[in-house]
PDB file of C-alpha atoms in Angstrom:
ATOM      1  CA  MET A1205     -34.978 -21.436  40.941  1.00  0.00           C
ATOM      2  CA  LYS A1206     -35.895 -18.072  42.412  1.00  0.00           C
ATOM      3  CA  GLN A1207     -33.092 -16.113  44.012  1.00  0.00           C
ATOM      4  CA  LYS A1208     -32.575 -12.673  45.495  1.00  0.00           C
ATOM      5  CA  VAL A1209     -29.786 -10.143  45.394  1.00  0.00           C
ATOM      6  CA  THR A1210     -26.964 -11.031  47.798  1.00  0.00           C
ATOM      7  CA  LEU A1211     -27.431  -7.990  50.039  1.00  0.00           C
ATOM      8  CA  PRO A1212     -24.129  -8.266  51.971  1.00  0.00           C
ATOM      9  CA  ASN A1213     -22.376  -7.632  48.651  1.00  0.00           C
ATOM     10  CA  VAL A1214     -24.257  -4.366  48.047  1.00  0.00           C
ATOM     11  CA  GLY A1215     -23.144  -0.973  49.300  1.00  0.00           C
ATOM     12  CA  PHE A1216     -24.753   2.447  48.899  1.00  0.00           C
ATOM     13  CA  ILE A1217     -22.583   5.483  48.139  1.00  0.00           C
ATOM     14  CA  LEU A1218     -23.747   9.037  48.858  1.00  0.00           C
ATOM     15  CA  TYR A1219     -21.748  11.533  46.816  1.00  0.00           C
ATOM     16  CA  ARG A1220     -21.487  15.018  48.333  1.00  0.00           C
ATOM     17  CA  PRO A1221     -24.747  14.922  50.340  1.00  0.00           C
ATOM     18  CA  ARG A1222     -25.683  18.377  51.621  1.00  0.00           C
ATOM     19  CA  TYR A1223     -27.677  17.592  54.748  1.00  0.00           C
ATOM     20  CA  PRO A1224     -26.774  15.279  57.639  1.00  0.00           C
ATOM     21  CA  GLU A1225     -30.459  14.482  58.127  1.00  0.00           C
ATOM     22  CA  ASN A1226     -30.523  12.827  54.706  1.00  0.00           C
ATOM     23  CA  ILE A1227     -27.535  10.693  55.625  1.00  0.00           C
ATOM     24  CA  GLY A1228     -29.345   9.575  58.772  1.00  0.00           C
ATOM     25  CA  ALA A1229     -32.544   8.881  56.848  1.00  0.00           C
ATOM     26  CA  ALA A1230     -30.551   6.814  54.350  1.00  0.00           C
ATOM     27  CA  VAL A1231     -29.159   4.721  57.209  1.00  0.00           C
ATOM     28  CA  ARG A1232     -32.669   4.178  58.526  1.00  0.00           C
ATOM     29  CA  ALA A1233     -33.977   3.133  55.107  1.00  0.00           C
ATOM     30  CA  MET A1234     -31.097   0.756  54.498  1.00  0.00           C
ATOM     31  CA  ARG A1235     -31.455  -0.946  57.869  1.00  0.00           C
ATOM     32  CA  ASN A1236     -35.142  -1.560  57.227  1.00  0.00           C
ATOM     33  CA  MET A1237     -34.248  -3.329  53.981  1.00  0.00           C
ATOM     34  CA  GLY A1238     -31.352  -5.424  55.275  1.00  0.00           C
ATOM     35  CA  LEU A1239     -28.515  -3.337  53.850  1.00  0.00           C
ATOM     36  CA  GLY A1240     -25.585  -2.478  56.080  1.00  0.00           C
ATOM     37  CA  ARG A1241     -22.784  -0.827  54.109  1.00  0.00           C
ATOM     38  CA  LEU A1242     -22.876   2.937  53.529  1.00  0.00           C
ATOM     39  CA  LEU A1243     -20.098   5.043  52.052  1.00  0.00           C
ATOM     40  CA  VAL A1244     -20.250   8.844  52.166  1.00  0.00           C
ATOM     41  CA  VAL A1245     -18.035  10.923  49.888  1.00  0.00           C
ATOM     42  CA  ALA A1246     -17.218  14.595  50.565  1.00  0.00           C
ATOM     43  CA  PRO A1247     -20.331  15.511  52.596  1.00  0.00           C
ATOM     44  CA  GLU A1248     -21.010  19.235  52.985  1.00  0.00           C
ATOM     45  CA  ASN A1249     -22.073  18.789  56.589  1.00  0.00           C
ATOM     46  CA  TYR A1250     -21.300  15.652  58.572  1.00  0.00           C
ATOM     47  CA  ASP A1251     -22.997  16.470  61.860  1.00  0.00           C
ATOM     48  CA  LEU A1252     -22.920  13.135  63.667  1.00  0.00           C
ATOM     49  CA  LYS A1253     -25.596  14.087  66.196  1.00  0.00           C
ATOM     50  CA  LYS A1254     -28.067  15.057  63.477  1.00  0.00           C
ATOM     51  CA  ILE A1255     -27.257  11.892  61.541  1.00  0.00           C
ATOM     52  CA  GLU A1256     -27.834   9.679  64.580  1.00  0.00           C
ATOM     53  CA  LYS A1257     -31.056  11.467  65.490  1.00  0.00           C
ATOM     54  CA  MET A1258     -32.536  10.846  62.040  1.00  0.00           C
ATOM     55  CA  ALA A1259     -31.256   7.274  61.872  1.00  0.00           C
ATOM     56  CA  THR A1260     -32.812   6.428  65.301  1.00  0.00           C
ATOM     57  CA  HIS A1261     -30.869   5.138  68.297  1.00  0.00           C
ATOM     58  CA  ASP A1262     -31.070   1.506  67.157  1.00  0.00           C
ATOM     59  CA  SER A1263     -28.898   2.402  64.153  1.00  0.00           C
ATOM     60  CA  GLU A1264     -25.986   3.830  66.113  1.00  0.00           C
ATOM     61  CA  ALA A1265     -23.665   0.950  65.180  1.00  0.00           C
ATOM     62  CA  MET A1266     -24.320   1.406  61.465  1.00  0.00           C
ATOM     63  CA  VAL A1267     -23.835   5.165  61.719  1.00  0.00           C
ATOM     64  CA  ARG A1268     -20.477   4.581  63.373  1.00  0.00           C
ATOM     65  CA  SER A1269     -19.525   2.152  60.601  1.00  0.00           C
ATOM     66  CA  ILE A1270     -20.144   4.647  57.775  1.00  0.00           C
ATOM     67  CA  GLU A1271     -17.080   4.807  55.533  1.00  0.00           C
ATOM     68  CA  LEU A1272     -16.023   8.418  54.898  1.00  0.00           C
ATOM     69  CA  PHE A1273     -14.008   9.538  51.868  1.00  0.00           C
ATOM     70  CA  ASP A1274     -12.758  12.899  50.647  1.00  0.00           C
ATOM     71  CA  GLU A1275     -12.827  11.825  46.997  1.00  0.00           C
ATOM     72  CA  MET A1276     -14.831   9.402  44.892  1.00  0.00           C
ATOM     73  CA  ASP A1277     -12.107   7.216  43.373  1.00  0.00           C
ATOM     74  CA  PRO A1278     -10.999   5.542  46.642  1.00  0.00           C
ATOM     75  CA  ALA A1279     -14.636   4.763  47.464  1.00  0.00           C
ATOM     76  CA  LEU A1280     -15.256   3.110  44.100  1.00  0.00           C
ATOM     77  CA  GLU A1281     -12.236   0.833  44.441  1.00  0.00           C
ATOM     78  CA  ALA A1282     -14.247  -1.369  46.799  1.00  0.00           C
ATOM     79  CA  PHE A1283     -16.685  -2.440  44.060  1.00  0.00           C
ATOM     80  CA  GLU A1284     -16.626  -4.434  40.839  1.00  0.00           C
ATOM     81  CA  TYR A1285     -20.048  -3.304  39.572  1.00  0.00           C
ATOM     82  CA  LEU A1286     -21.386   0.254  39.727  1.00  0.00           C
ATOM     83  CA  VAL A1287     -24.967   1.482  39.465  1.00  0.00           C
ATOM     84  CA  GLY A1288     -25.623   5.205  39.135  1.00  0.00           C
ATOM     85  CA  THR A1289     -28.845   7.113  39.752  1.00  0.00           C
ATOM     86  CA  SER A1290     -30.170  10.054  37.764  1.00  0.00           C
ATOM     87  CA  ALA A1291     -33.343  12.119  37.632  1.00  0.00           C
ATOM     88  CA  ARG A1292     -32.353  13.689  34.326  1.00  0.00           C
ATOM     89  CA  THR A1293     -32.971  12.232  30.889  1.00  0.00           C
ATOM     90  CA  GLY A1294     -31.320  12.919  27.550  1.00  0.00           C
ATOM     91  CA  LYS A1295     -29.035  11.472  24.897  1.00  0.00           C
ATOM     92  CA  GLU A1296     -26.336  10.728  27.476  1.00  0.00           C
ATOM     93  CA  ARG A1297     -28.806   8.639  29.491  1.00  0.00           C
ATOM     94  CA  GLN A1298     -30.576   6.546  26.885  1.00  0.00           C
ATOM     95  CA  ASP A1299     -30.136   3.207  28.616  1.00  0.00           C
ATOM     96  CA  MET A1300     -31.603   4.047  32.018  1.00  0.00           C
ATOM     97  CA  VAL A1301     -33.842   1.536  33.759  1.00  0.00           C
ATOM     98  CA  SER A1302     -36.149   1.562  36.751  1.00  0.00           C
ATOM     99  CA  PRO A1303     -35.007  -0.108  39.990  1.00  0.00           C
ATOM    100  CA  ARG A1304     -37.461  -2.943  39.406  1.00  0.00           C
ATOM    101  CA  GLU A1305     -36.125  -3.575  35.903  1.00  0.00           C
ATOM    102  CA  LEU A1306     -32.523  -3.541  37.077  1.00  0.00           C
ATOM    103  CA  VAL A1307     -32.670  -5.834  40.097  1.00  0.00           C
ATOM    104  CA  PRO A1308     -32.995  -9.115  38.123  1.00  0.00           C
ATOM    105  CA  ARG A1309     -29.700  -8.295  36.396  1.00  0.00           C
ATOM    106  CA  LEU A1310     -28.015  -7.849  39.750  1.00  0.00           C
ATOM    107  CA  VAL A1311     -29.004 -11.245  41.167  1.00  0.00           C
ATOM    108  CA  PRO A1312     -26.279 -13.283  39.394  1.00  0.00           C
ATOM    109  CA  VAL A1313     -23.754 -10.432  39.554  1.00  0.00           C
ATOM    110  CA  SER A1314     -24.127 -10.025  43.319  1.00  0.00           C
ATOM    111  CA  GLU A1315     -23.193 -13.613  44.138  1.00  0.00           C
ATOM    112  CA  GLU A1316     -19.472 -13.121  43.544  1.00  0.00           C
ATOM    113  CA  ASN A1317     -19.093  -9.366  43.045  1.00  0.00           C
ATOM    114  CA  ARG A1318     -19.542  -6.252  45.141  1.00  0.00           C
ATOM    115  CA  ILE A1319     -22.116  -3.798  43.818  1.00  0.00           C
ATOM    116  CA  GLY A1320     -22.008  -0.080  44.569  1.00  0.00           C
ATOM    117  CA  VAL A1321     -25.170   2.012  44.101  1.00  0.00           C
ATOM    118  CA  ILE A1322     -24.313   5.714  43.836  1.00  0.00           C
ATOM    119  CA  PHE A1323     -26.595   8.623  44.761  1.00  0.00           C
ATOM    120  CA  GLY A1324     -25.733  12.228  43.918  1.00  0.00           C
ATOM    121  CA  PRO A1325     -26.137  15.489  45.862  1.00  0.00           C
ATOM    122  CA  GLU A1326     -29.654  16.708  46.504  1.00  0.00           C
ATOM    123  CA  ASN A1327     -29.447  19.793  44.301  1.00  0.00           C
ATOM    124  CA  LYS A1328     -27.501  18.519  41.281  1.00  0.00           C
ATOM    125  CA  GLY A1329     -27.443  14.755  41.063  1.00  0.00           C
ATOM    126  CA  LEU A1330     -24.455  12.796  39.832  1.00  0.00           C
ATOM    127  CA  PRO A1331     -22.052  14.444  37.375  1.00  0.00           C
ATOM    128  CA  ASN A1332     -21.505  12.835  33.992  1.00  0.00           C
ATOM    129  CA  TRP A1333     -17.967  11.681  34.775  1.00  0.00           C
ATOM    130  CA  ILE A1334     -19.342   9.392  37.481  1.00  0.00           C
ATOM    131  CA  LEU A1335     -22.286   8.174  35.397  1.00  0.00           C
ATOM    132  CA  HIS A1336     -19.872   7.266  32.588  1.00  0.00           C
ATOM    133  CA  ARG A1337     -18.155   4.841  34.947  1.00  0.00           C
ATOM    134  CA  CYS A1338     -21.371   3.021  35.870  1.00  0.00           C
ATOM    135  CA  HIS A1339     -22.481  -0.265  34.350  1.00  0.00           C
ATOM    136  CA  ASP A1340     -26.139   0.687  34.769  1.00  0.00           C
ATOM    137  CA  ILE A1341     -28.082   3.873  35.519  1.00  0.00           C
ATOM    138  CA  ILE A1342     -31.302   3.902  37.515  1.00  0.00           C
ATOM    139  CA  HIS A1343     -34.080   6.379  36.816  1.00  0.00           C
ATOM    140  CA  ILE A1344     -37.007   6.306  39.243  1.00  0.00           C
ATOM    141  CA  PRO A1345     -40.243   6.823  37.292  1.00  0.00           C
ATOM    142  CA  THR A1346     -42.632   9.448  38.644  1.00  0.00           C
ATOM    143  CA  ALA A1347     -45.689  11.418  37.597  1.00  0.00           C
ATOM    144  CA  ASP A1348     -45.274  14.932  36.174  1.00  0.00           C
ATOM    145  CA  PHE A1349     -44.326  16.288  39.607  1.00  0.00           C
ATOM    146  CA  LYS A1350     -40.716  15.177  40.062  1.00  0.00           C
ATOM    147  CA  SER A1351     -39.403  15.904  43.537  1.00  0.00           C
ATOM    148  CA  ILE A1352     -37.970  12.784  45.177  1.00  0.00           C
ATOM    149  CA  ASN A1353     -35.362  13.630  47.784  1.00  0.00           C
ATOM    150  CA  LEU A1354     -32.181  11.697  48.485  1.00  0.00           C
ATOM    151  CA  ALA A1355     -33.501   9.600  51.367  1.00  0.00           C
ATOM    152  CA  GLN A1356     -36.636   8.662  49.423  1.00  0.00           C
ATOM    153  CA  SER A1357     -34.518   7.524  46.476  1.00  0.00           C
ATOM    154  CA  VAL A1358     -32.409   5.397  48.800  1.00  0.00           C
ATOM    155  CA  MET A1359     -35.538   3.820  50.266  1.00  0.00           C
ATOM    156  CA  LEU A1360     -37.087   3.021  46.883  1.00  0.00           C
ATOM    157  CA  VAL A1361     -33.942   1.357  45.545  1.00  0.00           C
ATOM    158  CA  ALA A1362     -33.302  -0.496  48.812  1.00  0.00           C
ATOM    159  CA  TYR A1363     -36.880  -1.795  48.822  1.00  0.00           C
ATOM    160  CA  GLU A1364     -36.585  -3.246  45.311  1.00  0.00           C
ATOM    161  CA  LEU A1365     -33.276  -4.885  46.194  1.00  0.00           C
ATOM    162  CA  TYR A1366     -34.846  -6.458  49.257  1.00  0.00           C
ATOM    163  CA  VAL A1367     -38.157  -7.755  47.885  1.00  0.00           C
ATOM    164  CA  THR A1368     -37.507  -8.664  44.270  1.00  0.00           C
ATOM    165  CA  HIS A1369     -36.985 -12.327  43.460  1.00  0.00           C
ATOM    166  CA  HIS A1370     -35.704 -13.447  40.093  1.00  0.00           C
ATOM    167  CA  VAL A1371     -35.817 -16.781  38.340  1.00  0.00           C
ATOM    168  CA  VAL A1372     -32.143 -17.468  37.676  1.00  0.00           C
ATOM    169  CA  LYS A1373     -31.544 -19.286  34.389  1.00  0.00           C
ATOM    170  CA  ARG A1374     -27.773 -18.976  34.327  1.00  0.00           C
ATOM    171  CA  LYS A1375     -24.832 -19.321  36.636  1.00  0.00           C
ATOM    172  CA  SER A1376     -23.508 -16.519  38.764  1.00  0.00           C
ATOM    173  CA  VAL A1377     -21.187 -13.988  37.150  1.00  0.00           C
ATOM    174  CA  SER A1378     -17.537 -14.716  37.987  1.00  0.00           C
ATOM    175  CA  ARG A1379     -15.316 -12.030  39.460  1.00  0.00           C
ATOM    176  CA  LEU A1380     -15.430  -8.818  37.502  1.00  0.00           C
ATOM    177  CA  ALA A1381     -12.566  -6.388  37.126  1.00  0.00           C
ATOM    178  CA  LYS A1382     -12.093  -3.963  40.001  1.00  0.00           C
ATOM    179  CA  GLN A1383     -12.515  -0.256  39.365  1.00  0.00           C
ATOM    180  CA  VAL A1384      -8.791   0.370  39.611  1.00  0.00           C
ATOM    181  CA  GLU A1385      -8.263  -2.283  36.913  1.00  0.00           C
ATOM    182  CA  ILE A1386     -10.983  -0.778  34.710  1.00  0.00           C
ATOM    183  CA  GLU A1387      -9.543   2.726  35.003  1.00  0.00           C
ATOM    184  CA  GLY A1388      -6.061   1.383  34.277  1.00  0.00           C
ATOM    185  CA  MET A1389      -7.416  -0.179  31.097  1.00  0.00           C
ATOM    186  CA  PHE A1390      -9.047   3.059  29.941  1.00  0.00           C
ATOM    187  CA  GLY A1391      -5.868   4.977  30.699  1.00  0.00           C
ATOM    188  CA  HIS A1392      -3.948   2.477  28.562  1.00  0.00           C
ATOM    189  CA  LEU A1393      -6.514   2.833  25.759  1.00  0.00           C
ATOM    190  CA  LYS A1394      -6.241   6.627  25.897  1.00  0.00           C
ATOM    191  CA  THR A1395      -2.452   6.490  25.594  1.00  0.00           C
ATOM    192  CA  THR A1396      -2.753   4.046  22.697  1.00  0.00           C
ATOM    193  CA  PHE A1397      -5.322   6.185  20.860  1.00  0.00           C
ATOM    194  CA  GLU A1398      -3.128   9.263  21.173  1.00  0.00           C
ATOM    195  CA  THR A1399       0.046   7.442  20.144  1.00  0.00           C
ATOM    196  CA  ILE A1400      -1.334   5.898  16.957  1.00  0.00           C
ATOM    197  CA  GLY A1401      -3.201   9.035  15.911  1.00  0.00           C
ATOM    198  CA  PHE A1402      -6.680   7.604  16.350  1.00  0.00           C
ATOM    199  CA  VAL A1403      -7.680  10.759  18.235  1.00  0.00           C
ATOM    200  CA  ARG A1404      -7.362  13.552  15.718  1.00  0.00           C
ATOM    201  CA  ASP A1405      -9.689  16.183  17.135  1.00  0.00           C
ATOM    202  CA  GLY A1406      -7.766  16.715  20.353  1.00  0.00           C
ATOM    203  CA  ASN A1407     -10.570  15.235  22.433  1.00  0.00           C
ATOM    204  CA  PRO A1408      -9.665  11.690  23.526  1.00  0.00           C
ATOM    205  CA  ASP A1409     -12.399  11.723  26.177  1.00  0.00           C
ATOM    206  CA  TYR A1410     -15.035  11.737  23.409  1.00  0.00           C
ATOM    207  CA  TRP A1411     -13.856   8.320  22.290  1.00  0.00           C
ATOM    208  CA  LEU A1412     -13.280   7.038  25.799  1.00  0.00           C
ATOM    209  CA  ILE A1413     -16.890   7.783  26.751  1.00  0.00           C
ATOM    210  CA  ARG A1414     -18.018   5.634  23.844  1.00  0.00           C
ATOM    211  CA  MET A1415     -15.573   2.914  24.781  1.00  0.00           C
ATOM    212  CA  ARG A1416     -16.993   2.971  28.315  1.00  0.00           C
ATOM    213  CA  ARG A1417     -20.467   2.449  26.874  1.00  0.00           C
ATOM    214  CA  PHE A1418     -19.188  -0.399  24.723  1.00  0.00           C
ATOM    215  CA  PHE A1419     -17.587  -2.215  27.654  1.00  0.00           C
ATOM    216  CA  GLY A1420     -20.468  -1.267  29.942  1.00  0.00           C
ATOM    217  CA  ARG A1421     -22.985  -3.307  27.961  1.00  0.00           C
ATOM    218  CA  ASN A1422     -21.454  -6.426  29.446  1.00  0.00           C
ATOM    219  CA  PRO A1423     -19.437  -6.357  32.683  1.00  0.00           C
ATOM    220  CA  VAL A1424     -15.727  -6.847  32.065  1.00  0.00           C
ATOM    221  CA  ARG A1425     -13.837  -9.615  33.832  1.00  0.00           C
ATOM    222  CA  ALA A1426     -10.326  -9.177  35.164  1.00  0.00           C
ATOM    223  CA  SER A1427      -8.926 -11.553  32.538  1.00  0.00           C
ATOM    224  CA  GLU A1428     -10.564  -9.487  29.778  1.00  0.00           C
ATOM    225  CA  VAL A1429      -8.970  -6.308  31.108  1.00  0.00           C
ATOM    226  CA  GLN A1430      -5.604  -8.048  30.931  1.00  0.00           C
ATOM    227  CA  LEU A1431      -6.355  -9.061  27.337  1.00  0.00           C
ATOM    228  CA  VAL A1432      -7.198  -5.481  26.284  1.00  0.00           C
ATOM    229  CA  ARG A1433      -4.120  -4.105  28.019  1.00  0.00           C
ATOM    230  CA  GLY A1434      -1.987  -6.771  26.364  1.00  0.00           C
ATOM    231  CA  ILE A1435      -3.274  -5.637  22.964  1.00  0.00           C
ATOM    232  CA  CYS A1436      -2.564  -1.995  23.864  1.00  0.00           C
ATOM    233  CA  LYS A1437       0.936  -2.901  24.961  1.00  0.00           C
ATOM    234  CA  GLN A1438       1.640  -4.668  21.675  1.00  0.00           C
ATOM    235  CA  VAL A1439       0.175  -1.808  19.608  1.00  0.00           C
ATOM    236  CA  LEU A1440       2.306   0.737  21.478  1.00  0.00           C
ATOM    237  CA  TRP A1441       5.399  -1.417  21.015  1.00  0.00           C
ATOM    238  CA  TYR A1442       4.731  -1.689  17.293  1.00  0.00           C
ATOM    239  CA  ALA A1443       4.029   2.043  16.932  1.00  0.00           C
ATOM    240  CA  ASN A1444       7.226   2.971  18.750  1.00  0.00           C
ATOM    241  CA  LYS A1445       9.203   0.490  16.663  1.00  0.00           C
ATOM    242  CA  ARG A1446       7.836   1.987  13.451  1.00  0.00           C
ATOM    243  CA  TYR A1447       8.914   5.428  14.619  1.00  0.00           C
ATOM    244  CA  LYS A1448      12.415   4.182  15.266  1.00  0.00           C
ATOM    245  CA  ASP A1449      12.435   2.590  11.823  1.00  0.00           C
ATOM    246  CA  GLY A1450      11.581   5.924  10.192  1.00  0.00           C
ATOM    247  CA  LEU A1451       7.776   6.111  10.148  1.00  0.00           C
ATOM    248  CA  THR A1452       6.672   9.571   9.026  1.00  0.00           C
ATOM    249  CA  GLU A1453       3.887  11.649  10.547  1.00  0.00           C
ATOM    250  CA  THR A1454       1.781  11.039   7.434  1.00  0.00           C
ATOM    251  CA  ASP A1455       2.223   7.293   7.819  1.00  0.00           C
ATOM    252  CA  ARG A1456       1.298   7.549  11.481  1.00  0.00           C
ATOM    253  CA  THR A1457      -2.361   8.194  10.693  1.00  0.00           C
ATOM    254  CA  ARG A1458      -2.498   4.945   8.722  1.00  0.00           C
ATOM    255  CA  VAL A1459      -1.180   2.674  11.481  1.00  0.00           C
TER     256      VAL A1459
END
């Protein structure tokens, strides 16, 4: 059976957009493709009149419903599945896909989970710390001349979400862990790594990035987060008990 992405469960997030006209153009693009939820994080210029002018008068209600945030973390808490966008390539972005390749994956996910698609500022794109938190990263293919602006990127992704049908061969994906649950898990892992001496080069983030990639290959459910945190809790309990029983620093690296 052919199905489409559940659009009411999809929101677009603009991170630090520089120009209000691009925010308005994003609203216009989203409305044309049946998308209605826009979150804007730390805009450099939020001139409402310029936004409304670019969005057209018929989009006034959506403009007024834009969710504004000063920081990214509170905005991400609304979503279970994150999709980043990047124009850059490199070893940190080996698993990027085009919008058309990604959409079929989102069909089953979108039935019971909220998906956030994140777009970076016009001059820099998304920083690595945000991309590391994404389950998927979109790269829009172009010819040698690469100059797609923010609003155009929004339109291209929105179009693929709207038109692409996918033959669903499996059931919908049950509720995934919320971002606050995911970040709590990684914080617990970091504490565990440091306590048992797994991180010996003073750079726990190096290992956490790789753990994010590991968990990012398959979306993590809330029950799985609880399982990982339960393991961390038991490991920390055991490590602390060994210390109390006289474990030496040399022994610590063998735990």
